[in-house]
Every structure is written in C-alpha cells, then in structure tokens.
Amino acid sequence: MVSTMAHSPAVLGGYLQLSRAMKRAKLSRRIGERISIAVQARQGCAACLEAHIAAAHAHGVETAEIDRAREGTSADLAIAAMIDLGLRVYREPTSITDEHVADLRGHGYSDREIADVVGIVALNLLTGAFNVLAGVKTTDG
C-alpha cells in the first residue's frame, strides 16, 4: 500500500503523519481494533479487515468479539458504545449528540479516548479507500 501511495506524496505524507500520531492514542488497541473491524466490514477493504482481525487476535480479542465487531457491536456495553461512535463517525457524524458523548463518559471514557475514535476512523477511511482504489488484495487473493 505504501509504495503505491507514494504516487501522491501528499497522501503518503498525510497517511504517515496520521499513522504515527495514532500510535499515541489513549484508547486501548483492543477497542480500537474492534472499531477498525466494524468500519472495514462496511467499507469493504478485505485487506484492511484481514489486518485488523489479525491485530485484534494479537491483542487478545476473542473470536466471538471479533465477530460481534464485524456486526458493529460487542457483548461489553461500554465497548459497544465506542464501536457505535466509530460507526457514527464513519457514516454520519451529525448523528452524534451530546447524549452520546455523555453516555461514553458515563462508561468511563475520557474526552481524549472519545476523540481518538475520530482518528481511528479517519485512518481507516484513508487506508481502506486507498486500498480499494489501488486494488490491494488480501494475502489470499
């Protein structure tokens, strides 16, 4: 992906900067990967979905929870709320209300963790859309 992305130095630079910045995210990778799975299941980048499923497994997320993330939810209500936020950011940011944010805070999430969701979704939108456009395939095909 990166070598193909280099055809546009602006896109490559933006990707590298956002990717580097998101390594400092406060939101746990166990939750972030589930948000990424939910987004990629809808966006249609099979290579990204495969990569995020592998990362979720590597961070100890159980298969049942990965399957739930593909469906846009979790058995844990707090995580389900964050996945819902990620999907709202992806589909329709104007659907996010003060009540949604208050609910996330009620689950114990900080404003920084809530803001991290926007970065996670933005990075997924960039990589997934680019991979689909560039024809990047999964390791299987």
mmCIF file of N, CA and C in Angstrom:
data_model
loop_
_atom_site.group_PDB
_atom_site.id
_atom_site.type_symbol
_atom_site.label_atom_id
_atom_site.label_comp_id
_atom_site.label_asym_id
_atom_site.label_seq_id
_atom_site.Cartn_x
_atom_site.Cartn_y
_atom_site.Cartn_z
ATOM 1 N N MET A 1 0.822 -1.185 0.000
ATOM 2 C CA MET A 1 0.000 0.000 0.000
ATOM 3 C C MET A 1 0.871 1.255 0.000
ATOM 4 N N VAL A 2 1.878 1.277 0.859
ATOM 5 C CA VAL A 2 2.698 2.482 0.997
ATOM 6 C C VAL A 2 3.423 2.811 -0.301
ATOM 7 N N SER A 3 3.960 1.795 -0.984
ATOM 8 C CA SER A 3 4.668 2.081 -2.236
ATOM 9 C C SER A 3 3.716 2.626 -3.294
ATOM 10 N N THR A 4 2.500 2.140 -3.332
ATOM 11 C CA THR A 4 1.516 2.662 -4.278
ATOM 12 C C THR A 4 1.075 4.054 -3.855
ATOM 13 N N MET A 5 0.931 4.262 -2.558
ATOM 14 C CA MET A 5 0.531 5.559 -2.036
ATOM 15 C C MET A 5 1.573 6.630 -2.378
ATOM 16 N N ALA A 6 2.825 6.219 -2.571
ATOM 17 C CA ALA A 6 3.900 7.167 -2.872
ATOM 18 C C ALA A 6 3.696 7.889 -4.202
ATOM 19 N N HIS A 7 2.763 7.420 -5.026
ATOM 20 C CA HIS A 7 2.433 8.147 -6.255
ATOM 21 C C HIS A 7 1.912 9.536 -5.926
ATOM 22 N N SER A 8 1.371 9.695 -4.730
ATOM 23 C CA SER A 8 0.921 11.008 -4.258
ATOM 24 C C SER A 8 1.667 11.328 -2.970
ATOM 25 N N PRO A 9 2.728 12.109 -3.052
ATOM 26 C CA PRO A 9 3.469 12.458 -1.842
ATOM 27 C C PRO A 9 2.581 13.105 -0.766
ATOM 28 N N ALA A 10 1.577 13.840 -1.194
ATOM 29 C CA ALA A 10 0.679 14.468 -0.219
ATOM 30 C C ALA A 10 -0.109 13.407 0.552
ATOM 31 N N VAL A 11 -0.647 12.418 -0.142
ATOM 32 C CA VAL A 11 -1.413 11.356 0.510
ATOM 33 C C VAL A 11 -0.491 10.516 1.390
ATOM 34 N N LEU A 12 0.666 10.159 0.861
ATOM 35 C CA LEU A 12 1.611 9.365 1.641
ATOM 36 C C LEU A 12 2.032 10.109 2.903
ATOM 37 N N GLY A 13 2.362 11.381 2.771
ATOM 38 C CA GLY A 13 2.757 12.175 3.936
ATOM 39 C C GLY A 13 1.651 12.262 4.968
ATOM 40 N N GLY A 14 0.429 12.479 4.507
ATOM 41 C CA GLY A 14 -0.708 12.537 5.430
ATOM 42 C C GLY A 14 -0.929 11.216 6.137
ATOM 43 N N TYR A 15 -0.840 10.130 5.386
ATOM 44 C CA TYR A 15 -1.002 8.803 5.981
ATOM 45 C C TYR A 15 0.071 8.556 7.044
ATOM 46 N N LEU A 16 1.328 8.820 6.699
ATOM 47 C CA LEU A 16 2.418 8.555 7.641
ATOM 48 C C LEU A 16 2.296 9.403 8.899
ATOM 49 N N GLN A 17 1.923 10.661 8.743
ATOM 50 C CA GLN A 17 1.776 11.530 9.909
ATOM 51 C C GLN A 17 0.610 11.089 10.787
ATOM 52 N N LEU A 18 -0.536 10.775 10.175
ATOM 53 C CA LEU A 18 -1.694 10.341 10.964
ATOM 54 C C LEU A 18 -1.410 8.990 11.623
ATOM 55 N N SER A 19 -0.790 8.086 10.896
ATOM 56 C CA SER A 19 -0.464 6.775 11.445
ATOM 57 C C SER A 19 0.470 6.909 12.642
ATOM 58 N N ARG A 20 1.470 7.744 12.504
ATOM 59 C CA ARG A 20 2.418 7.979 13.609
ATOM 60 C C ARG A 20 1.706 8.625 14.799
ATOM 61 N N ALA A 21 0.861 9.586 14.529
ATOM 62 C CA ALA A 21 0.122 10.270 15.603
ATOM 63 C C ALA A 21 -0.803 9.305 16.342
ATOM 64 N N MET A 22 -1.444 8.397 15.631
ATOM 65 C CA MET A 22 -2.396 7.483 16.270
ATOM 66 C C MET A 22 -1.705 6.431 17.131
ATOM 67 N N LYS A 23 -0.408 6.287 16.997
ATOM 68 C CA LYS A 23 0.332 5.392 17.896
ATOM 69 C C LYS A 23 0.344 5.950 19.317
ATOM 70 N N ARG A 24 0.031 7.242 19.454
ATOM 71 C CA ARG A 24 -0.036 7.875 20.774
ATOM 72 C C ARG A 24 -1.470 7.926 21.312
ATOM 73 N N ALA A 25 -2.374 7.224 20.674
ATOM 74 C CA ALA A 25 -3.772 7.216 21.115
ATOM 75 C C ALA A 25 -3.872 6.640 22.528
ATOM 76 N N LYS A 26 -4.774 7.185 23.296
ATOM 77 C CA LYS A 26 -5.016 6.693 24.661
ATOM 78 C C LYS A 26 -5.954 5.488 24.643
ATOM 79 N N LEU A 27 -6.868 5.447 23.690
ATOM 80 C CA LEU A 27 -7.825 4.342 23.598
ATOM 81 C C LEU A 27 -7.077 3.034 23.384
ATOM 82 N N SER A 28 -7.452 2.006 24.119
ATOM 83 C CA SER A 28 -6.745 0.725 24.027
ATOM 84 C C SER A 28 -6.840 0.136 22.625
ATOM 85 N N ARG A 29 -5.794 -0.579 22.245
ATOM 86 C CA ARG A 29 -5.786 -1.235 20.937
ATOM 87 C C ARG A 29 -6.880 -2.290 20.852
ATOM 88 N N ARG A 30 -7.200 -2.927 21.979
ATOM 89 C CA ARG A 30 -8.268 -3.943 21.979
ATOM 90 C C ARG A 30 -9.591 -3.331 21.541
ATOM 91 N N ILE A 31 -9.838 -2.096 21.907
ATOM 92 C CA ILE A 31 -11.068 -1.412 21.492
ATOM 93 C C ILE A 31 -10.884 -0.810 20.103
ATOM 94 N N GLY A 32 -9.756 -0.175 19.873
ATOM 95 C CA GLY A 32 -9.503 0.444 18.576
ATOM 96 C C GLY A 32 -9.563 -0.537 17.422
ATOM 97 N N GLU A 33 -9.038 -1.728 17.616
ATOM 98 C CA GLU A 33 -9.087 -2.730 16.548
ATOM 99 C C GLU A 33 -10.527 -3.154 16.266
ATOM 100 N N ARG A 34 -11.351 -3.214 17.298
ATOM 101 C CA ARG A 34 -12.760 -3.578 17.078
ATOM 102 C C ARG A 34 -13.482 -2.483 16.302
ATOM 103 N N ILE A 35 -13.159 -1.233 16.587
ATOM 104 C CA ILE A 35 -13.732 -0.130 15.808
ATOM 105 C C ILE A 35 -13.273 -0.254 14.358
ATOM 106 N N SER A 36 -11.996 -0.526 14.153
ATOM 107 C CA SER A 36 -11.461 -0.687 12.800
ATOM 108 C C SER A 36 -12.140 -1.834 12.065
ATOM 109 N N ILE A 37 -12.378 -2.927 12.752
ATOM 110 C CA ILE A 37 -13.071 -4.068 12.137
ATOM 111 C C ILE A 37 -14.472 -3.663 11.709
ATOM 112 N N ALA A 38 -15.188 -2.973 12.580
ATOM 113 C CA ALA A 38 -16.556 -2.546 12.254
ATOM 114 C C ALA A 38 -16.560 -1.629 11.033
ATOM 115 N N VAL A 39 -15.627 -0.689 10.986
ATOM 116 C CA VAL A 39 -15.558 0.244 9.858
ATOM 117 C C VAL A 39 -15.188 -0.499 8.580
ATOM 118 N N GLN A 40 -14.158 -1.337 8.641
ATOM 119 C CA GLN A 40 -13.707 -2.018 7.424
ATOM 120 C C GLN A 40 -14.726 -3.045 6.926
ATOM 121 N N ALA A 41 -15.503 -3.620 7.823
ATOM 122 C CA ALA A 41 -16.563 -4.541 7.391
ATOM 123 C C ALA A 41 -17.587 -3.805 6.527
ATOM 124 N N ARG A 42 -17.740 -2.519 6.756
ATOM 125 C CA ARG A 42 -18.688 -1.727 5.971
ATOM 126 C C ARG A 42 -18.034 -1.087 4.757
ATOM 127 N N GLN A 43 -16.782 -0.692 4.904
ATOM 128 C CA GLN A 43 -16.082 -0.002 3.814
ATOM 129 C C GLN A 43 -15.711 -0.961 2.692
ATOM 130 N N GLY A 44 -15.438 -2.210 3.034
ATOM 131 C CA GLY A 44 -15.206 -3.209 2.002
ATOM 132 C C GLY A 44 -13.769 -3.453 1.617
ATOM 133 N N CYS A 45 -12.830 -2.994 2.426
ATOM 134 C CA CYS A 45 -11.422 -3.300 2.136
ATOM 135 C C CYS A 45 -11.073 -4.616 2.825
ATOM 136 N N ALA A 46 -11.058 -5.681 2.050
ATOM 137 C CA ALA A 46 -10.789 -7.008 2.610
ATOM 138 C C ALA A 46 -9.389 -7.088 3.213
ATOM 139 N N ALA A 47 -8.402 -6.439 2.582
ATOM 140 C CA ALA A 47 -7.031 -6.470 3.109
ATOM 141 C C ALA A 47 -6.972 -5.786 4.470
ATOM 142 N N CYS A 48 -7.648 -4.645 4.607
ATOM 143 C CA CYS A 48 -7.669 -3.932 5.890
ATOM 144 C C CYS A 48 -8.401 -4.751 6.946
ATOM 145 N N LEU A 49 -9.529 -5.316 6.576
ATOM 146 C CA LEU A 49 -10.303 -6.119 7.514
ATOM 147 C C LEU A 49 -9.463 -7.283 8.019
ATOM 148 N N GLU A 50 -8.793 -7.964 7.112
ATOM 149 C CA GLU A 50 -7.931 -9.089 7.485
ATOM 150 C C GLU A 50 -6.825 -8.630 8.449
ATOM 151 N N ALA A 51 -6.217 -7.495 8.169
ATOM 152 C CA ALA A 51 -5.138 -6.976 9.010
ATOM 153 C C ALA A 51 -5.641 -6.608 10.405
ATOM 154 N N HIS A 52 -6.820 -6.005 10.474
ATOM 155 C CA HIS A 52 -7.353 -5.605 11.782
ATOM 156 C C HIS A 52 -7.840 -6.810 12.590
ATOM 157 N N ILE A 53 -8.343 -7.826 11.922
ATOM 158 C CA ILE A 53 -8.714 -9.054 12.626
ATOM 159 C C ILE A 53 -7.466 -9.709 13.213
ATOM 160 N N ALA A 54 -6.401 -9.763 12.434
ATOM 161 C CA ALA A 54 -5.143 -10.340 12.927
ATOM 162 C C ALA A 54 -4.606 -9.531 14.111
ATOM 163 N N ALA A 55 -4.675 -8.214 14.021
ATOM 164 C CA ALA A 55 -4.200 -7.358 15.118
ATOM 165 C C ALA A 55 -5.062 -7.552 16.367
ATOM 166 N N ALA A 56 -6.365 -7.677 16.175
ATOM 167 C CA ALA A 56 -7.258 -7.900 17.322
ATOM 168 C C ALA A 56 -6.904 -9.216 18.010
ATOM 169 N N HIS A 57 -6.706 -10.267 17.226
ATOM 170 C CA HIS A 57 -6.285 -11.552 17.798
ATOM 171 C C HIS A 57 -4.975 -11.396 18.564
ATOM 172 N N ALA A 58 -4.028 -10.679 17.972
ATOM 173 C CA ALA A 58 -2.721 -10.485 18.606
ATOM 174 C C ALA A 58 -2.834 -9.729 19.928
ATOM 175 N N HIS A 59 -3.874 -8.910 20.078
ATOM 176 C CA HIS A 59 -4.090 -8.166 21.318
ATOM 177 C C HIS A 59 -5.060 -8.888 22.255
ATOM 178 N N GLY A 60 -5.345 -10.149 21.961
ATOM 179 C CA GLY A 60 -6.127 -10.969 22.868
ATOM 180 C C GLY A 60 -7.632 -10.855 22.751
ATOM 181 N N VAL A 61 -8.129 -10.301 21.652
ATOM 182 C CA VAL A 61 -9.578 -10.217 21.456
ATOM 183 C C VAL A 61 -10.073 -11.578 20.970
ATOM 184 N N GLU A 62 -11.081 -12.090 21.635
ATOM 185 C CA GLU A 62 -11.625 -13.403 21.316
ATOM 186 C C GLU A 62 -12.367 -13.376 19.979
ATOM 187 N N THR A 63 -12.435 -14.530 19.338
ATOM 188 C CA THR A 63 -13.097 -14.653 18.036
ATOM 189 C C THR A 63 -14.550 -14.200 18.096
ATOM 190 N N ALA A 64 -15.254 -14.545 19.159
ATOM 191 C CA ALA A 64 -16.660 -14.133 19.274
ATOM 192 C C ALA A 64 -16.791 -12.616 19.293
ATOM 193 N N GLU A 65 -15.850 -11.939 19.946
ATOM 194 C CA GLU A 65 -15.884 -10.474 19.986
ATOM 195 C C GLU A 65 -15.506 -9.875 18.636
ATOM 196 N N ILE A 66 -14.620 -10.532 17.916
ATOM 197 C CA ILE A 66 -14.285 -10.072 16.560
ATOM 198 C C ILE A 66 -15.515 -10.196 15.668
ATOM 199 N N ASP A 67 -16.225 -11.304 15.797
ATOM 200 C CA ASP A 67 -17.457 -11.489 15.022
ATOM 201 C C ASP A 67 -18.488 -10.416 15.372
ATOM 202 N N ARG A 68 -18.596 -10.095 16.656
ATOM 203 C CA ARG A 68 -19.523 -9.029 17.067
ATOM 204 C C ARG A 68 -19.098 -7.682 16.495
ATOM 205 N N ALA A 69 -17.792 -7.426 16.500
ATOM 206 C CA ALA A 69 -17.290 -6.160 15.950
ATOM 207 C C ALA A 69 -17.643 -6.052 14.464
ATOM 208 N N ARG A 70 -17.551 -7.144 13.741
ATOM 209 C CA ARG A 70 -17.947 -7.132 12.320
ATOM 210 C C ARG A 70 -19.404 -6.729 12.166
ATOM 211 N N GLU A 71 -20.210 -7.102 13.159
ATOM 212 C CA GLU A 71 -21.638 -6.747 13.149
ATOM 213 C C GLU A 71 -21.881 -5.352 13.727
ATOM 214 N N GLY A 72 -20.833 -4.735 14.268
ATOM 215 C CA GLY A 72 -20.960 -3.373 14.795
ATOM 216 C C GLY A 72 -21.330 -3.302 16.255
ATOM 217 N N THR A 73 -20.961 -4.327 17.026
ATOM 218 C CA THR A 73 -21.334 -4.317 18.436
ATOM 219 C C THR A 73 -20.309 -5.090 19.269
ATOM 220 N N SER A 74 -20.622 -5.247 20.551
ATOM 221 C CA SER A 74 -19.801 -6.016 21.485
ATOM 222 C C SER A 74 -20.705 -6.509 22.598
ATOM 223 N N ALA A 75 -20.311 -7.584 23.251
ATOM 224 C CA ALA A 75 -21.047 -8.061 24.425
ATOM 225 C C ALA A 75 -20.854 -7.104 25.598
ATOM 226 N N ASP A 76 -19.760 -6.362 25.592
ATOM 227 C CA ASP A 76 -19.471 -5.359 26.623
ATOM 228 C C ASP A 76 -20.145 -4.050 26.202
ATOM 229 N N LEU A 77 -21.085 -3.571 26.998
ATOM 230 C CA LEU A 77 -21.855 -2.377 26.625
ATOM 231 C C LEU A 77 -20.979 -1.146 26.423
ATOM 232 N N ALA A 78 -19.927 -1.006 27.211
ATOM 233 C CA ALA A 78 -19.030 0.146 27.064
ATOM 234 C C ALA A 78 -18.293 0.091 25.727
ATOM 235 N N ILE A 79 -17.832 -1.088 25.350
ATOM 236 C CA ILE A 79 -17.143 -1.234 24.065
ATOM 237 C C ILE A 79 -18.137 -1.089 22.919
ATOM 238 N N ALA A 80 -19.320 -1.630 23.086
ATOM 239 C CA ALA A 80 -20.361 -1.479 22.059
ATOM 240 C C ALA A 80 -20.647 0.002 21.806
ATOM 241 N N ALA A 81 -20.641 0.799 22.867
ATOM 242 C CA ALA A 81 -20.896 2.238 22.722
ATOM 243 C C ALA A 81 -19.787 2.911 21.916
ATOM 244 N N MET A 82 -18.531 2.477 22.120
ATOM 245 C CA MET A 82 -17.428 3.055 21.349
ATOM 246 C C MET A 82 -17.469 2.604 19.894
ATOM 247 N N ILE A 83 -17.826 1.351 19.656
ATOM 248 C CA ILE A 83 -17.975 0.883 18.275
ATOM 249 C C ILE A 83 -19.082 1.670 17.588
ATOM 250 N N ASP A 84 -20.182 1.884 18.298
ATOM 251 C CA ASP A 84 -21.284 2.680 17.752
ATOM 252 C C ASP A 84 -20.800 4.084 17.398
ATOM 253 N N LEU A 85 -20.004 4.690 18.278
ATOM 254 C CA LEU A 85 -19.460 6.019 17.983
ATOM 255 C C LEU A 85 -18.621 5.968 16.711
ATOM 256 N N GLY A 86 -17.755 4.970 16.601
ATOM 257 C CA GLY A 86 -16.923 4.851 15.407
ATOM 258 C C GLY A 86 -17.746 4.733 14.137
ATOM 259 N N LEU A 87 -18.815 3.958 14.200
ATOM 260 C CA LEU A 87 -19.664 3.808 13.014
ATOM 261 C C LEU A 87 -20.436 5.084 12.712
ATOM 262 N N ARG A 88 -20.806 5.822 13.743
ATOM 263 C CA ARG A 88 -21.468 7.119 13.520
ATOM 264 C C ARG A 88 -20.496 8.114 12.878
ATOM 265 N N VAL A 89 -19.245 8.123 13.363
ATOM 266 C CA VAL A 89 -18.237 8.995 12.758
ATOM 267 C C VAL A 89 -18.058 8.616 11.297
ATOM 268 N N TYR A 90 -18.044 7.335 11.007
ATOM 269 C CA TYR A 90 -17.856 6.851 9.643
ATOM 270 C C TYR A 90 -19.052 7.186 8.750
ATOM 271 N N ARG A 91 -20.258 6.920 9.232
ATOM 272 C CA ARG A 91 -21.454 7.067 8.395
ATOM 273 C C ARG A 91 -22.060 8.457 8.420
ATOM 274 N N GLU A 92 -22.242 8.984 9.620
ATOM 275 C CA GLU A 92 -22.997 10.228 9.744
ATOM 276 C C GLU A 92 -22.620 10.959 11.036
ATOM 277 N N PRO A 93 -21.529 11.704 10.994
ATOM 278 C CA PRO A 93 -21.079 12.391 12.216
ATOM 279 C C PRO A 93 -22.129 13.307 12.841
ATOM 280 N N THR A 94 -23.029 13.842 12.014
ATOM 281 C CA THR A 94 -24.058 14.734 12.576
ATOM 282 C C THR A 94 -25.054 13.991 13.450
ATOM 283 N N SER A 95 -25.010 12.656 13.443
ATOM 284 C CA SER A 95 -25.924 11.889 14.295
ATOM 285 C C SER A 95 -25.412 11.785 15.730
ATOM 286 N N ILE A 96 -24.190 12.238 15.972
ATOM 287 C CA ILE A 96 -23.617 12.179 17.319
ATOM 288 C C ILE A 96 -24.163 13.345 18.137
ATOM 289 N N THR A 97 -24.767 13.003 19.260
ATOM 290 C CA THR A 97 -25.381 14.022 20.106
ATOM 291 C C THR A 97 -24.608 14.189 21.409
ATOM 292 N N ASP A 98 -24.940 15.241 22.124
ATOM 293 C CA ASP A 98 -24.353 15.444 23.449
ATOM 294 C C ASP A 98 -24.667 14.257 24.359
ATOM 295 N N GLU A 99 -25.844 13.656 24.172
ATOM 296 C CA GLU A 99 -26.224 12.495 24.975
ATOM 297 C C GLU A 99 -25.313 11.304 24.697
ATOM 298 N N HIS A 100 -24.934 11.118 23.417
ATOM 299 C CA HIS A 100 -23.999 10.039 23.084
ATOM 300 C C HIS A 100 -22.673 10.244 23.803
ATOM 301 N N VAL A 101 -22.179 11.456 23.766
ATOM 302 C CA VAL A 101 -20.898 11.750 24.411
ATOM 303 C C VAL A 101 -21.020 11.574 25.923
ATOM 304 N N ALA A 102 -22.119 12.035 26.502
ATOM 305 C CA ALA A 102 -22.328 11.867 27.946
ATOM 306 C C ALA A 102 -22.400 10.390 28.310
ATOM 307 N N ASP A 103 -23.028 9.584 27.457
ATOM 308 C CA ASP A 103 -23.108 8.139 27.695
ATOM 309 C C ASP A 103 -21.707 7.520 27.693
ATOM 310 N N LEU A 104 -20.865 7.937 26.759
ATOM 311 C CA LEU A 104 -19.489 7.421 26.706
ATOM 312 C C LEU A 104 -18.717 7.816 27.959
ATOM 313 N N ARG A 105 -18.888 9.034 28.383
ATOM 314 C CA ARG A 105 -18.240 9.465 29.626
ATOM 315 C C ARG A 105 -18.765 8.646 30.808
ATOM 316 N N GLY A 106 -20.058 8.336 30.773
ATOM 317 C CA GLY A 106 -20.659 7.512 31.817
ATOM 318 C C GLY A 106 -20.071 6.108 31.869
ATOM 319 N N HIS A 107 -19.581 5.636 30.747
ATOM 320 C CA HIS A 107 -18.904 4.333 30.693
ATOM 321 C C HIS A 107 -17.454 4.446 31.147
ATOM 322 N N GLY A 108 -17.016 5.656 31.470
ATOM 323 C CA GLY A 108 -15.667 5.847 31.979
ATOM 324 C C GLY A 108 -14.641 6.298 30.956
ATOM 325 N N TYR A 109 -15.067 6.588 29.738
ATOM 326 C CA TYR A 109 -14.128 7.040 28.713
ATOM 327 C C TYR A 109 -13.809 8.516 28.899
ATOM 328 N N SER A 110 -12.547 8.849 28.676
ATOM 329 C CA SER A 110 -12.113 10.243 28.753
ATOM 330 C C SER A 110 -12.405 10.940 27.425
ATOM 331 N N ASP A 111 -12.374 12.261 27.460
ATOM 332 C CA ASP A 111 -12.556 13.014 26.219
ATOM 333 C C ASP A 111 -11.462 12.664 25.208
ATOM 334 N N ARG A 112 -10.263 12.402 25.695
ATOM 335 C CA ARG A 112 -9.167 12.024 24.797
ATOM 336 C C ARG A 112 -9.473 10.698 24.110
ATOM 337 N N GLU A 113 -9.964 9.709 24.846
ATOM 338 C CA GLU A 113 -10.304 8.419 24.243
ATOM 339 C C GLU A 113 -11.440 8.574 23.230
ATOM 340 N N ILE A 114 -12.402 9.409 23.562
ATOM 341 C CA ILE A 114 -13.520 9.649 22.641
ATOM 342 C C ILE A 114 -13.008 10.310 21.372
ATOM 343 N N ALA A 115 -12.118 11.298 21.509
ATOM 344 C CA ALA A 115 -11.551 11.975 20.341
ATOM 345 C C ALA A 115 -10.693 11.024 19.510
ATOM 346 N N ASP A 116 -10.018 10.081 20.164
ATOM 347 C CA ASP A 116 -9.194 9.108 19.442
ATOM 348 C C ASP A 116 -10.009 8.329 18.408
ATOM 349 N N VAL A 117 -11.286 8.132 18.676
ATOM 350 C CA VAL A 117 -12.139 7.383 17.746
ATOM 351 C C VAL A 117 -12.175 8.063 16.381
ATOM 352 N N VAL A 118 -12.209 9.388 16.373
ATOM 353 C CA VAL A 118 -12.222 10.117 15.103
ATOM 354 C C VAL A 118 -10.942 9.824 14.324
ATOM 355 N N GLY A 119 -9.811 9.811 15.003
ATOM 356 C CA GLY A 119 -8.544 9.497 14.341
ATOM 357 C C GLY A 119 -8.500 8.076 13.819
ATOM 358 N N ILE A 120 -9.019 7.135 14.596
ATOM 359 C CA ILE A 120 -9.054 5.733 14.169
ATOM 360 C C ILE A 120 -9.894 5.594 12.906
ATOM 361 N N VAL A 121 -11.064 6.222 12.906
ATOM 362 C CA VAL A 121 -11.943 6.130 11.739
ATOM 363 C C VAL A 121 -11.311 6.828 10.537
ATOM 364 N N ALA A 122 -10.710 7.993 10.753
ATOM 365 C CA ALA A 122 -10.076 8.721 9.647
ATOM 366 C C ALA A 122 -8.963 7.888 9.012
ATOM 367 N N LEU A 123 -8.148 7.249 9.835
ATOM 368 C CA LEU A 123 -7.066 6.414 9.313
ATOM 369 C C LEU A 123 -7.631 5.224 8.540
ATOM 370 N N ASN A 124 -8.703 4.631 9.050
ATOM 371 C CA ASN A 124 -9.345 3.517 8.343
ATOM 372 C C ASN A 124 -9.969 3.961 7.036
ATOM 373 N N LEU A 125 -10.584 5.120 7.029
ATOM 374 C CA LEU A 125 -11.185 5.632 5.802
ATOM 375 C C LEU A 125 -10.101 5.853 4.746
ATOM 376 N N LEU A 126 -8.985 6.451 5.157
ATOM 377 C CA LEU A 126 -7.890 6.710 4.232
ATOM 378 C C LEU A 126 -7.299 5.414 3.684
ATOM 379 N N THR A 127 -6.920 4.511 4.561
ATOM 380 C CA THR A 127 -6.266 3.287 4.096
ATOM 381 C C THR A 127 -7.233 2.379 3.336
ATOM 382 N N GLY A 128 -8.442 2.242 3.843
ATOM 383 C CA GLY A 128 -9.408 1.366 3.181
ATOM 384 C C GLY A 128 -9.794 1.875 1.807
ATOM 385 N N ALA A 129 -10.110 3.161 1.715
ATOM 386 C CA ALA A 129 -10.491 3.723 0.418
ATOM 387 C C ALA A 129 -9.321 3.655 -0.560
ATOM 388 N N PHE A 130 -8.120 3.952 -0.068
ATOM 389 C CA PHE A 130 -6.958 3.885 -0.946
ATOM 390 C C PHE A 130 -6.737 2.462 -1.448
ATOM 391 N N ASN A 131 -6.808 1.487 -0.554
ATOM 392 C CA ASN A 131 -6.584 0.096 -0.956
ATOM 393 C C ASN A 131 -7.619 -0.388 -1.955
ATOM 394 N N VAL A 132 -8.872 -0.001 -1.749
ATOM 395 C CA VAL A 132 -9.914 -0.386 -2.707
ATOM 396 C C VAL A 132 -9.622 0.247 -4.064
ATOM 397 N N LEU A 133 -9.295 1.537 -4.078
ATOM 398 C CA LEU A 133 -8.979 2.240 -5.320
ATOM 399 C C LEU A 133 -7.765 1.627 -6.019
ATOM 400 N N ALA A 134 -6.736 1.302 -5.234
ATOM 401 C CA ALA A 134 -5.491 0.770 -5.799
ATOM 402 C C ALA A 134 -5.572 -0.719 -6.124
ATOM 403 N N GLY A 135 -6.642 -1.377 -5.708
ATOM 404 C CA GLY A 135 -6.787 -2.802 -5.997
ATOM 405 C C GLY A 135 -5.949 -3.692 -5.113
ATOM 406 N N VAL A 136 -5.592 -3.208 -3.913
ATOM 407 C CA VAL A 136 -4.811 -4.028 -2.984
ATOM 408 C C VAL A 136 -5.665 -5.217 -2.562
ATOM 409 N N LYS A 137 -5.086 -6.396 -2.640
ATOM 410 C CA LYS A 137 -5.802 -7.637 -2.337
ATOM 411 C C LYS A 137 -5.332 -8.225 -1.014
ATOM 412 N N THR A 138 -6.127 -9.138 -0.478
ATOM 413 C CA THR A 138 -5.746 -9.854 0.744
ATOM 414 C C THR A 138 -4.611 -10.803 0.430
ATOM 415 N N THR A 139 -4.051 -11.371 1.488
ATOM 416 C CA THR A 139 -2.969 -12.336 1.280
ATOM 417 C C THR A 139 -3.467 -13.579 0.563
ATOM 418 N N ASP A 140 -4.789 -13.824 0.624
ATOM 419 C CA ASP A 140 -5.367 -14.988 -0.062
ATOM 420 C C ASP A 140 -5.594 -14.726 -1.543
ATOM 421 N N GLY A 141 -5.722 -13.463 -1.919
ATOM 422 C CA GLY A 141 -6.021 -13.278 -3.327
ATOM 423 C C GLY A 141 -6.081 -11.883 -3.700
#
